[in-house]
Every structure is written in C-alpha cells, then in structure tokens.
Amino acid sequence: MNIGLLGCGAIGELIVEAYADGVLEDINIIMVYDQIREKAEKCASKISKSPKIADSIDELVGTPDIELIVEAASQKAVKDYALKILENGKNIMIMSVGALVDKEFYDLLAQTAKKRKRKIYIPSGAIAGVDAIKAASIGKIHEVELITRKPPSRFISDKIPGDIKIDPDMKEPIVIFKGDAKTAQNFFPRSINVAATLSLASIGPELTKVTIIADPSIEENIHEIHVKGEFGTLKTYVENLPSIKNPKTSYLAALSAIKTLKKISEYIEIGT
Ligand SMILES: NC(=O)c1ccc[n+]([C@@H]2O[C@H](COP(=O)([O-])OP(=O)(O)OC[C@H]3O[C@@H](n4cnc5c(N)ncnc54)[C@H](O)[C@@H]3O)[C@@H](O)[C@H]2O)c1
C-alpha cells in the first residue's frame, strides 16, 4: 500500500524510522508533507529510497498513487484536510482524534467515507482497553470514565478553566478539569486525543467523563480507564513514557500508529 505522511513531528518521525527499519512490510511511504519543510526533509532523509517531499497539501492529496494518508499533524489539519482526503478517494489514519468530538464533523467524515468506500483508521493511541470496550459496546455500556494524570509542565500552554493556575513549584497534585470529553476538548486539545478515542469507541464525547490531574510527583502521562456495562466492569491503567522526540506525546501513541499500519497489511488480525 502506498502511503503519504501528513505531519513529520514526533509521531511522523517514529513511523518513518519504523518503516526504515523494515517493520512495515507491504507498505511504501512515497510522499511526505509538513507545513515546515525542514521537518519533511528530515523525515525523508531517514528513508533510503527517499520519498517525494510535497510542496503543498494539494500535491499530497492529489497524488493518484497514494492510497492512505497518515495524519500526525494537528486537529486543525484534520478539520482542514480530512474531508478533501476522503473525497479524493484516499483512506485516512487520524492521530489528532480530538477533532472528531465535533459530532457534525464526525458524521460528515463517516458519510463521506461510506459514499467513497474509503476507511478512516483511528489507532487506540496512548490508552489500553479499546479492544474490550469495542466488544462491550455491542451490549449496553452504562458508564465510561478517563482519569488522566500528567506532570504540571505538560499543561503550560493550555487554558485551564476557572481560577486554577499551574505553579511550576507545586508540591501536591491538583484536579484541573472534571467534566465530559466534549468540554475537555475546548481546554486541553493535546490531552484530549485519548478521551476522544475512548468516547468514540464507547458512549460518545458528551457522556464520557474526564478528570485531568496535574501531578508534580510523576514523570509519565498516566491514563486510567473505568468502564461499567452489561459485560461487567473494566479498569485499565497505563504509565506512558514520553516520546524522546516530543515529551507531550506518549511513546505508546506512536507505537499504536505503527501497529495500526502494520495491521492493515497483515493476514491474521488479533483483537476486536
Ligand atoms: N491519538 C493519540 O493518542 C495521540 C497521542 C499523542 C499525540 N496525538 C496527536 O497527534 C498529532 C501529532 O503528534 P506529534 O507529537 O507528532 O506532534 P508534533 O508537534 O511533534 O508534530 C506535528 C507536526 O505536524 C506539522 N503540522 C501541524 N499542522 C500541520 C498542517 N496543518 N499541515 C502540515 N503540517 C502540519 C508540524 O509542523 C509538526 O512537524 C498531534 O495533533 C497530537 O495531539 C495523538
């Protein structure tokens, strides 16, 4: 399968490195694009049979040989380009899943994918349990909750609701958000991808509860999931090490993107 990469930051680079190491059999990265050209050049330079560097999104989307575009850029990129990608007859893998909590936009993408017979792949990212939650969603799910803990520095660029201020010298953990996944999206766009994925796999962004905690005693991004339903109860807990390339991104998220790509060309699928 011929692939075009949209976004050559932490996740994009790790995908390219896995490809260069031969992890992604039956996949060819034939074009890369980033709004910062040097980033695209850096990614391209890691591959021995150098992919073409697109000069524009239109070049990436308009290249007939590309069957799948892997988005690892930003929620804005998803909002601006995902529809165009599907309408041009290409499949898309979306990492900036937070863009999909907008139900109208999600429905539009889903309808377009159906009409054009294309697929939208959403890797499970930095959380565990999506396989079981998908199975559970065939029955009734009563309650879904995500509790995310991160070091305070990861929230520096977020606008936190209420009067809460992140003090770099804080000693005790503080809850900086409690609400639903849809509202969380307005305040914590970078932290919301996991909540978005969890909610889309279960009961939707408006019903999925989210608690976000700034915790000075940890180095990792910790995601805890609690689900109750007809199947019983599920709890998962992941302590994610940050990616060396971007401490805001969990390494597991990039590995999940790589595994999703690998799965597309595998002949045995394990898990739901
Ligand atoms: N699904 C998950 O669990 C999960 C986990 C971590 C990160 N993410 C999301 O995945 C995305 C990529 O993460 P990252 O850590 O690689 O980010 P990053 O900031 O390291 O890299 C993003 C790259 O995309 C480029 N880019 C951004 N907007 C663009 C646009 N409109 N057109 C072209 N290029 C554009 C940037 O220049 C940058 O090089 C982010 O949106 C992030 O929030 C998702």
Coordinates of C-alpha atoms and ligand atoms in Angstrom, one line a residue:
M1 CA 0.0 0.0 0.0
N2 CA 1.3 3.4 -0.9
I3 CA 1.2 6.0 1.9
G4 CA 1.5 9.7 2.2
L5 CA 2.6 11.1 5.6
L6 CA 1.0 14.4 6.7
G7 CA 3.0 15.8 9.6
C8 CA 6.6 15.0 10.3
G9 CA 6.9 15.7 14.1
A10 CA 7.4 13.2 16.9
I11 CA 4.9 10.6 15.7
G12 CA 5.7 11.1 12.0
E13 CA 9.4 10.6 12.6
L14 CA 8.8 7.4 14.6
I15 CA 6.6 6.0 11.8
V16 CA 9.3 6.8 9.3
E17 CA 12.0 5.2 11.5
A18 CA 10.0 2.0 11.9
Y19 CA 9.5 1.9 8.1
A20 CA 13.2 2.5 7.5
D21 CA 13.9 -0.4 9.9
G22 CA 11.7 -2.7 7.9
V23 CA 8.9 -3.0 10.4
L24 CA 6.2 -2.1 7.9
E25 CA 6.2 -4.8 5.3
D26 CA 4.0 -4.2 2.2
I27 CA 3.9 -0.5 2.9
N28 CA 5.6 2.2 0.9
I29 CA 5.9 5.7 2.1
I30 CA 6.0 7.5 -1.2
M31 CA 5.4 11.1 -0.1
V32 CA 5.8 13.3 3.0
Y33 CA 4.4 16.7 3.8
D34 CA 4.8 19.1 6.7
Q35 CA 4.0 22.8 6.9
I36 CA 7.6 23.2 8.0
R37 CA 9.6 21.9 5.0
E38 CA 12.7 21.1 7.0
K39 CA 10.7 18.6 9.1
A40 CA 9.6 16.9 5.9
E41 CA 13.2 16.9 4.7
K42 CA 14.4 15.3 7.9
C43 CA 11.8 12.5 7.7
A44 CA 12.6 11.9 4.0
S45 CA 16.3 11.7 4.7
K46 CA 15.8 8.7 7.0
I47 CA 14.4 6.6 4.2
S48 CA 17.0 5.1 1.8
K49 CA 14.6 5.2 -1.2
S50 CA 13.7 8.8 -0.5
P51 CA 10.0 9.7 -0.7
K52 CA 9.0 12.8 -2.6
I53 CA 8.5 15.9 -0.4
A54 CA 5.2 17.5 -1.3
D55 CA 5.2 21.3 -1.8
S56 CA 1.6 21.6 -0.7
I57 CA -1.3 19.7 0.8
D58 CA -2.9 19.7 -2.6
E59 CA 0.1 17.9 -4.1
L60 CA -0.2 15.3 -1.3
V61 CA -3.9 14.8 -1.7
G62 CA -3.8 15.0 -5.5
T63 CA -1.2 12.3 -6.0
P64 CA -3.2 9.4 -7.5
D65 CA -0.8 6.6 -6.3
I66 CA -1.3 7.4 -2.6
E67 CA -3.9 5.0 -1.1
L68 CA -3.7 6.1 2.5
I69 CA -2.8 9.4 4.1
V70 CA -1.4 9.2 7.7
E71 CA -2.3 12.3 9.6
A72 CA 0.1 13.0 12.5
A73 CA -0.1 16.8 12.4
S74 CA -2.8 18.7 14.3
Q75 CA -6.5 18.8 14.9
K76 CA -6.6 21.8 12.6
A77 CA -5.1 19.7 9.8
V78 CA -7.8 17.1 10.3
K79 CA -10.5 19.8 10.2
D80 CA -9.0 21.4 7.1
Y81 CA -7.9 18.3 5.1
A82 CA -9.7 15.1 6.2
L83 CA -12.8 15.6 4.0
K84 CA -10.7 16.5 1.0
I85 CA -8.6 13.4 1.5
L86 CA -11.6 11.1 1.6
E87 CA -13.3 13.0 -1.3
N88 CA -10.1 12.4 -3.3
G89 CA -10.7 8.6 -2.8
K90 CA -8.0 8.1 -0.2
N91 CA -8.2 6.3 3.1
I92 CA -7.0 8.2 6.2
M93 CA -5.5 7.4 9.5
I94 CA -6.2 10.0 12.1
M95 CA -3.9 10.7 15.2
S96 CA -5.4 14.1 16.1
V97 CA -8.6 12.4 17.2
G98 CA -9.8 15.3 19.3
A99 CA -11.0 16.9 16.0
L100 CA -13.7 14.2 15.9
V101 CA -15.5 15.1 19.1
D102 CA -17.4 17.6 16.9
K103 CA -20.3 15.3 16.0
E104 CA -21.4 17.2 12.9
F105 CA -17.8 16.9 11.5
Y106 CA -17.5 13.2 12.6
D107 CA -20.8 12.4 10.8
L108 CA -19.7 14.2 7.7
L109 CA -16.5 12.3 7.5
A110 CA -18.3 9.0 8.3
Q111 CA -20.8 9.6 5.5
T112 CA -18.1 10.6 3.0
A113 CA -16.0 7.5 3.8
K114 CA -19.1 5.4 3.3
K115 CA -20.0 7.1 0.0
R116 CA -16.5 6.9 -1.3
K117 CA -15.9 3.4 0.1
R118 CA -12.8 4.6 2.0
K119 CA -11.7 3.8 5.6
I120 CA -10.9 6.0 8.5
Y121 CA -8.4 4.4 10.8
I122 CA -8.2 5.6 14.4
P123 CA -5.4 3.9 16.4
S124 CA -6.0 3.3 20.1
G125 CA -3.2 5.7 20.9
A126 CA -1.9 6.0 24.4
I127 CA -4.6 4.1 26.2
A128 CA -5.3 0.4 26.9
G129 CA -8.6 -1.4 26.6
V130 CA -10.1 -0.1 23.4
D131 CA -10.4 -3.7 22.1
A132 CA -12.5 -4.8 25.0
I133 CA -14.5 -1.5 25.1
K134 CA -15.4 -2.0 21.4
A135 CA -16.7 -5.5 22.1
A136 CA -18.6 -4.2 25.2
S137 CA -20.3 -1.6 23.1
I138 CA -22.2 -4.3 21.2
G139 CA -24.1 -4.6 24.5
K140 CA -25.0 -1.7 26.8
I141 CA -22.3 0.4 28.3
H142 CA -23.5 2.4 31.4
E143 CA -20.5 4.5 32.4
V144 CA -17.1 5.5 31.0
E145 CA -14.5 7.5 32.8
L146 CA -11.0 8.6 31.9
I147 CA -8.6 9.8 34.6
T148 CA -5.5 11.4 33.2
R149 CA -2.5 12.4 35.3
K150 CA 0.4 14.4 33.8
P151 CA 3.3 16.4 35.2
P152 CA 2.3 20.1 35.5
S153 CA 4.7 21.2 32.8
R154 CA 2.6 19.4 30.1
F155 CA -0.3 21.9 30.8
I156 CA 1.7 25.1 30.5
S157 CA 0.3 26.0 27.1
D158 CA -3.4 25.0 28.0
K159 CA -6.0 27.5 29.1
I160 CA -7.3 25.9 32.3
P161 CA -10.9 26.5 33.3
G162 CA -11.8 28.5 36.4
D163 CA -9.1 30.2 38.5
I164 CA -6.7 27.3 38.5
K165 CA -3.1 28.3 37.9
I166 CA -0.3 25.8 37.3
D167 CA 2.6 26.7 39.7
P168 CA 5.8 25.2 38.4
D169 CA 6.8 24.6 42.1
M170 CA 3.6 23.0 43.1
K171 CA 4.0 20.1 45.6
E172 CA 0.6 18.4 45.6
P173 CA -1.5 17.1 42.7
I174 CA -4.5 19.2 41.7
V175 CA -7.6 18.3 39.7
I176 CA -7.6 20.9 36.8
F177 CA -10.6 19.5 34.9
K178 CA -13.7 17.4 35.7
G179 CA -16.4 17.2 33.0
D180 CA -17.2 15.5 29.8
A181 CA -14.9 14.7 26.8
K182 CA -16.6 17.3 24.6
T183 CA -16.0 20.1 27.1
A184 CA -12.5 18.9 27.8
Q185 CA -11.7 19.4 24.1
N186 CA -12.1 23.2 24.5
F187 CA -9.4 23.4 27.2
F188 CA -6.9 20.6 26.6
P189 CA -6.7 19.9 22.9
R190 CA -3.4 17.9 23.2
S191 CA -4.6 15.8 26.2
I192 CA -8.0 15.1 24.6
N193 CA -7.0 12.7 21.9
V194 CA -7.2 9.7 24.3
A195 CA -10.5 10.9 25.7
A196 CA -11.8 11.3 22.1
T197 CA -10.8 7.8 21.1
L198 CA -12.2 6.3 24.2
S199 CA -15.5 8.1 23.8
L200 CA -15.9 7.3 20.1
A201 CA -15.3 3.6 20.9
S202 CA -18.0 3.7 23.6
I203 CA -20.8 6.1 24.6
G204 CA -19.7 9.3 22.8
P205 CA -18.0 12.5 23.9
E206 CA -20.9 14.0 25.8
L207 CA -21.4 11.0 28.1
T208 CA -17.7 10.1 28.6
K209 CA -16.5 11.5 31.9
V210 CA -13.0 13.0 32.1
T211 CA -10.8 14.0 35.1
I212 CA -7.5 15.7 34.4
I213 CA -4.9 16.0 37.2
A214 CA -1.6 17.9 37.2
D215 CA 0.7 15.8 39.4
P216 CA 4.2 17.0 40.3
S217 CA 5.2 13.6 41.6
I218 CA 5.2 11.9 38.2
E219 CA 7.2 11.9 35.0
E220 CA 4.8 9.8 32.9
N221 CA 1.5 10.5 31.3
I222 CA -0.9 8.2 33.2
H223 CA -4.2 7.1 31.8
E224 CA -6.7 5.2 33.9
I225 CA -10.0 4.0 32.3
H226 CA -13.1 2.7 34.2
V227 CA -16.0 1.3 32.3
K228 CA -19.2 -0.3 33.5
G229 CA -21.7 -2.1 31.3
E230 CA -23.7 -5.2 30.7
F231 CA -20.5 -7.1 30.3
G232 CA -19.3 -6.3 33.8
T233 CA -16.5 -3.8 34.8
L234 CA -13.2 -2.9 33.1
K235 CA -10.3 -1.0 34.5
T236 CA -7.1 -0.2 32.7
Y237 CA -4.0 1.7 33.8
V238 CA -1.1 2.8 31.6
E239 CA 2.0 4.7 32.7
N240 CA 3.2 6.1 29.5
L241 CA 6.8 7.1 29.0
P242 CA 7.0 10.3 26.9
S243 CA 8.4 10.1 23.4
I244 CA 12.1 11.3 23.3
K245 CA 11.2 13.5 20.3
N246 CA 8.2 15.3 22.0
P247 CA 7.7 14.9 25.7
K248 CA 4.0 15.9 25.3
T249 CA 3.4 12.8 23.2
S250 CA 3.4 9.3 24.8
Y251 CA 5.7 6.8 23.0
L252 CA 2.8 4.2 23.1
A253 CA 0.7 6.6 20.8
A254 CA 3.4 6.4 18.1
L255 CA 3.7 2.6 18.6
S256 CA 0.0 2.3 18.2
A257 CA 0.1 4.2 14.9
I258 CA 2.8 1.9 13.6
K259 CA 0.9 -1.2 14.7
T260 CA -2.3 0.1 13.0
L261 CA -0.3 0.5 9.8
K262 CA 1.2 -3.0 10.2
K263 CA -2.3 -4.5 10.8
I264 CA -3.6 -3.1 7.5
S265 CA -1.4 -5.5 5.6
E266 CA -1.4 -8.4 8.0
Y267 CA -3.4 -11.6 7.2
I268 CA -4.2 -12.5 10.8
E269 CA -5.9 -9.9 13.0
I270 CA -5.8 -10.4 16.7
G271 CA -8.2 -8.5 18.9
T272 CA -11.5 -6.8 18.1
Ligands
LIG1 N1 -4.2 9.6 19.4 C1 -3.4 9.8 20.4 O1 -3.4 9.1 21.4 C2 -2.3 10.9 20.3 C3 -1.2 10.8 21.2 C4 -0.3 11.8 21.1 C5 -0.4 12.8 20.1 N2 -1.5 12.8 19.3 C6 -1.7 13.9 18.3 O2 -1.1 13.5 17.1 C7 -0.6 14.7 16.5 C8 0.9 14.6 16.2 O3 1.6 14.5 17.4 P1 3.2 14.8 17.5 O4 3.6 14.5 18.9 O5 3.8 14.1 16.3 O6 3.2 16.4 17.2 P2 4.4 17.3 16.8 O7 4.0 18.7 17.3 O8 5.7 16.7 17.3 O9 4.4 17.2 15.2 C9 3.4 17.7 14.4 C10 3.9 18.0 13.0 O10 2.9 18.3 12.2 C11 3.1 19.5 11.5 N3 1.8 20.2 11.2 C12 1.0 20.7 12.1 N4 -0.1 21.2 11.5 C13 0.1 21.0 10.2 C14 -0.7 21.3 9.0 N5 -1.9 21.9 9.1 N6 -0.2 20.9 7.8 C15 1.0 20.3 7.7 N7 1.8 20.0 8.8 C16 1.3 20.3 10.0 C17 4.0 20.3 12.4 O11 4.8 21.3 11.7 C18 4.8 19.3 13.1 O12 6.0 19.0 12.4 C19 -1.0 15.9 17.4 O13 -2.2 16.5 17.0 C20 -1.1 15.2 18.7 O14 -2.0 15.9 19.6 C21 -2.4 11.9 19.4

